[in-house]
Tab-separated table of C-alpha atoms in Angstrom:
chain	number	residue	atom	x	y	z
Z	13	MET	CA	9.426	40.787	-147.868
Z	14	SER	CA	8.402	42.147	-151.221
Z	15	PHE	CA	6.064	39.330	-152.289
Z	16	THR	CA	3.211	41.566	-151.108
Z	17	LEU	CA	4.312	44.160	-153.662
Z	18	ALA	CA	4.004	41.634	-156.467
Z	19	ALA	CA	0.486	40.719	-155.298
Z	20	ALA	CA	-0.550	44.376	-155.006
Z	21	GLN	CA	0.867	45.128	-158.449
Z	22	GLU	CA	-1.016	42.199	-159.969
Z	23	LEU	CA	-4.267	43.447	-158.382
Z	24	GLY	CA	-3.665	47.084	-159.312
Z	25	ILE	CA	-3.397	48.211	-155.685
Z	26	PRO	CA	-1.040	51.130	-154.895
Z	27	GLN	CA	2.069	49.832	-153.150
Z	28	VAL	CA	4.095	51.477	-150.416
Z	29	PHE	CA	7.284	49.732	-149.350
Z	30	PHE	CA	8.452	50.003	-145.733
Z	31	TRP	CA	12.187	49.592	-145.205
Z	32	THR	CA	12.583	48.836	-141.501
Z	33	PHE	CA	16.263	49.618	-141.399
Z	34	ALA	CA	18.142	52.859	-141.926
Z	35	ALA	CA	18.551	54.619	-145.274
Z	36	CYS	CA	22.290	53.843	-145.377
Z	37	GLY	CA	21.442	50.148	-145.215
Z	38	THR	CA	19.053	50.574	-148.124
Z	39	LEU	CA	21.630	52.436	-150.204
Z	40	ARG	CA	24.086	49.578	-149.615
Z	41	LEU	CA	21.476	47.035	-150.691
Z	42	MET	CA	20.496	49.124	-153.721
Z	43	ASN	CA	24.100	48.850	-154.882
Z	44	TYR	CA	24.282	45.090	-154.422
Z	45	SER	CA	23.660	44.329	-158.098
Z	46	ASN	CA	26.428	46.837	-158.987
Z	47	LEU	CA	28.757	44.952	-156.647
Z	48	VAL	CA	27.919	41.711	-158.443
Z	49	ASP	CA	28.329	43.317	-161.889
Z	50	LYS	CA	31.713	44.813	-160.912
Z	51	GLY	CA	32.916	41.428	-159.609
Z	52	TYR	CA	33.207	42.370	-155.918
Z	53	ILE	CA	30.614	39.740	-154.958
Z	54	GLN	CA	30.169	36.687	-155.035
Z	55	LEU	CA	33.367	36.011	-153.162
Z	56	LYS	CA	35.754	33.686	-154.988
Z	57	ASP	CA	36.002	31.404	-151.948
Z	58	GLU	CA	35.745	31.439	-148.154
Z	59	SER	CA	39.334	32.714	-147.746
Z	60	TYR	CA	38.132	36.135	-148.942
Z	61	LEU	CA	36.343	36.533	-145.601
Z	62	THR	CA	39.673	36.607	-143.743
Z	63	ASN	CA	42.437	37.529	-146.215
Z	64	GLY	CA	41.903	41.322	-146.172
Z	65	TYR	CA	39.682	41.436	-149.252
Z	66	LEU	CA	36.777	42.799	-147.172
Z	67	GLN	CA	38.863	45.964	-146.590
Z	68	THR	CA	38.255	46.870	-150.266
Z	69	ASN	CA	36.972	50.437	-150.426
Z	70	LEU	CA	33.693	51.085	-152.255
Z	71	ASP	CA	34.117	54.843	-152.684
Z	72	TRP	CA	31.991	54.825	-155.845
Z	73	ILE	CA	28.765	54.413	-153.804
Z	74	PRO	CA	27.397	57.980	-153.552
Z	75	ASP	CA	27.298	59.679	-150.152
Z	76	MET	CA	28.777	56.689	-148.342
Z	77	LYS	CA	32.349	57.801	-147.772
Z	78	TYR	CA	34.781	55.248	-146.407
Z	79	ILE	CA	32.463	52.260	-146.923
Z	80	CYS	CA	34.193	48.918	-147.459
Z	81	LEU	CA	33.019	45.436	-148.360
Z	82	ARG	CA	33.176	44.532	-144.666
Z	83	ASP	CA	30.418	47.114	-144.051
Z	84	LEU	CA	27.892	45.152	-146.101
Z	85	PRO	CA	25.467	42.934	-144.217
Z	86	SER	CA	27.220	39.666	-143.446
Z	87	PHE	CA	24.597	37.590	-145.248
Z	88	LEU	CA	25.656	39.262	-148.511
Z	89	ARG	CA	29.321	38.377	-148.096
Z	90	THR	CA	29.103	34.861	-149.446
Z	91	ALA	CA	31.010	32.576	-151.782
Z	92	ASN	CA	27.814	30.669	-152.589
Z	93	PRO	CA	26.420	31.806	-155.971
Z	94	TYR	CA	23.041	30.241	-155.072
Z	95	ASP	CA	22.728	32.012	-151.721
Z	96	TYR	CA	19.058	32.536	-150.859
Z	97	MET	CA	19.418	35.896	-149.080
Z	98	SER	CA	21.354	37.401	-151.978
Z	99	LYS	CA	18.509	36.547	-154.325
Z	100	VAL	CA	15.935	37.967	-151.901
Z	101	VAL	CA	17.876	41.240	-151.636
Z	102	LEU	CA	18.123	41.619	-155.402
Z	103	GLN	CA	14.423	40.874	-155.760
Z	104	ASP	CA	13.341	43.231	-152.960
Z	105	THR	CA	15.455	46.152	-154.124
Z	106	GLU	CA	14.231	45.773	-157.702
Z	107	ARG	CA	10.600	45.594	-156.626
Z	108	SER	CA	10.909	48.568	-154.286
Z	109	ILE	CA	11.987	50.810	-157.170
Z	110	HIS	CA	8.589	50.266	-158.799
Z	111	THR	CA	6.401	51.143	-155.799
Z	112	CYS	CA	4.340	54.307	-155.319
Z	113	ALA	CA	6.408	55.346	-152.297
Z	114	ILE	CA	8.954	54.105	-149.772
Z	115	VAL	CA	8.846	54.716	-146.023
Z	116	PHE	CA	12.062	54.633	-143.979
Z	117	ASN	CA	12.479	54.099	-140.254
Z	118	THR	CA	15.192	56.678	-139.696
Z	119	PHE	CA	15.948	60.150	-138.402
Z	120	GLU	CA	16.201	62.465	-141.407
Z	121	PRO	CA	18.851	64.908	-140.114
Z	122	LEU	CA	21.141	61.959	-139.381
Z	123	GLU	CA	20.917	60.492	-142.898
Z	124	LYS	CA	20.116	63.523	-145.050
Z	125	GLU	CA	22.893	62.960	-147.621
Z	126	VAL	CA	22.018	59.301	-148.093
Z	127	LEU	CA	18.292	60.085	-148.356
Z	128	ASP	CA	19.073	62.723	-150.993
Z	129	SER	CA	21.000	60.084	-152.978
Z	130	LEU	CA	18.118	57.632	-152.728
Z	131	LYS	CA	15.615	60.267	-153.881
Z	132	ILE	CA	17.387	60.382	-157.258
Z	133	PHE	CA	16.347	56.857	-158.294
Z	134	LEU	CA	13.536	55.846	-155.936
Z	135	PRO	CA	9.859	56.773	-155.862
Z	136	PRO	CA	8.801	59.402	-153.294
Z	137	ILE	CA	10.461	58.819	-149.923
Z	138	TYR	CA	8.840	59.400	-146.536
Z	139	VAL	CA	10.798	59.345	-143.301
Z	140	ILE	CA	9.269	58.343	-140.004
Z	141	GLY	CA	11.094	57.523	-136.887
Z	142	PRO	CA	12.942	56.429	-135.203
Z	143	LEU	CA	9.853	54.282	-134.636
Z	144	HIS	CA	10.652	53.259	-131.082
Z	145	LEU	CA	10.235	56.907	-130.057
Z	146	LEU	CA	6.659	56.870	-131.345
Z	147	MET	CA	5.709	54.167	-128.819
Z	148	LYS	CA	5.088	56.804	-126.152
Z	149	HIS	CA	2.153	58.054	-128.264
Z	150	VAL	CA	0.380	54.659	-128.311
Z	151	ASP	CA	-2.525	54.572	-125.871
Z	152	ASP	CA	-3.542	50.926	-126.272
Z	153	LYS	CA	-1.728	48.960	-123.537
Z	154	LYS	CA	-1.923	45.742	-125.601
Z	155	LEU	CA	0.004	47.391	-128.429
Z	156	VAL	CA	2.552	49.004	-126.122
Z	157	ASP	CA	3.419	45.578	-124.735
Z	158	LEU	CA	4.380	44.430	-128.244
Z	159	GLY	CA	7.234	46.911	-128.380
Z	160	SER	CA	9.383	47.538	-131.425
Z	161	ASN	CA	12.285	45.208	-130.743
Z	162	LEU	CA	12.464	41.544	-131.732
Z	163	TRP	CA	15.469	40.994	-129.478
Z	164	LYS	CA	15.142	40.304	-125.762
Z	165	GLU	CA	16.110	43.520	-124.048
Z	166	GLU	CA	18.906	43.518	-121.503
Z	167	PRO	CA	18.095	46.101	-118.804
Z	168	LYS	CA	21.623	45.913	-117.367
Z	169	TYR	CA	22.855	47.940	-120.357
Z	170	LEU	CA	20.368	50.687	-119.584
Z	171	GLU	CA	21.590	50.695	-115.982
Z	172	TRP	CA	25.157	51.038	-117.263
Z	173	LEU	CA	24.114	53.835	-119.627
Z	174	GLY	CA	22.322	55.612	-116.772
Z	175	SER	CA	25.547	55.606	-114.768
Z	176	LYS	CA	27.381	57.648	-117.452
Z	177	LYS	CA	27.574	61.416	-117.746
Z	178	PRO	CA	25.185	63.018	-120.277
Z	179	ASN	CA	26.640	63.199	-123.807
Z	180	SER	CA	29.525	60.873	-122.926
Z	181	VAL	CA	28.384	57.742	-124.800
Z	182	VAL	CA	28.049	57.250	-128.545
Z	183	TYR	CA	25.559	54.618	-129.734
Z	184	VAL	CA	26.137	52.928	-133.072
Z	185	ASN	CA	23.633	50.505	-134.589
Z	186	PHE	CA	25.123	48.093	-137.094
Z	187	GLU	CA	21.653	46.784	-137.987
Z	188	SER	CA	20.444	43.363	-137.023
Z	189	ILE	CA	18.748	40.337	-138.399
Z	190	THR	CA	16.467	38.302	-136.208
Z	191	ILE	CA	15.539	34.711	-136.866
Z	192	MET	CA	12.065	33.867	-135.641
Z	193	ASN	CA	10.225	30.606	-135.327
Z	194	LEU	CA	6.632	29.698	-134.482
Z	195	LYS	CA	7.368	29.150	-130.761
């Protein structure tokens, strides 16, 4: 959350923003206010979630060919003009533009075009990751046990993957949101 950026800015501390998801996700979020201004979002009513409207092509977003409204995070596809997450996204993207730098958890060769687009209007960008691959370089056992995944892992999928021929499976991550509580 970007509230730390506001505090750092108020105290005159340099701010670096860490986007935990891929650069393509950030580019989609950076265009959210354009989607609102162009009338694509907020949805007129709930029927727009099922009537084909989400197939609307957004070919004007640079370096994101074939993206449609359905490809936006589901929490942004809302008919509620007071939706909390929409306001948080607008606030976070606006604040991130004014930081000293932004760090992305991605693999640069995979998202080069999108990163190049982001470099046009963002502060300096640094790419690290994918972060889960860096875990093998952590020596502290206590930190290794923390892992980099908020979801409970299902080892049966790894068993299934291990049963397949090399280079025969394509993995696609559609990004995730995790809800956490104090328990």
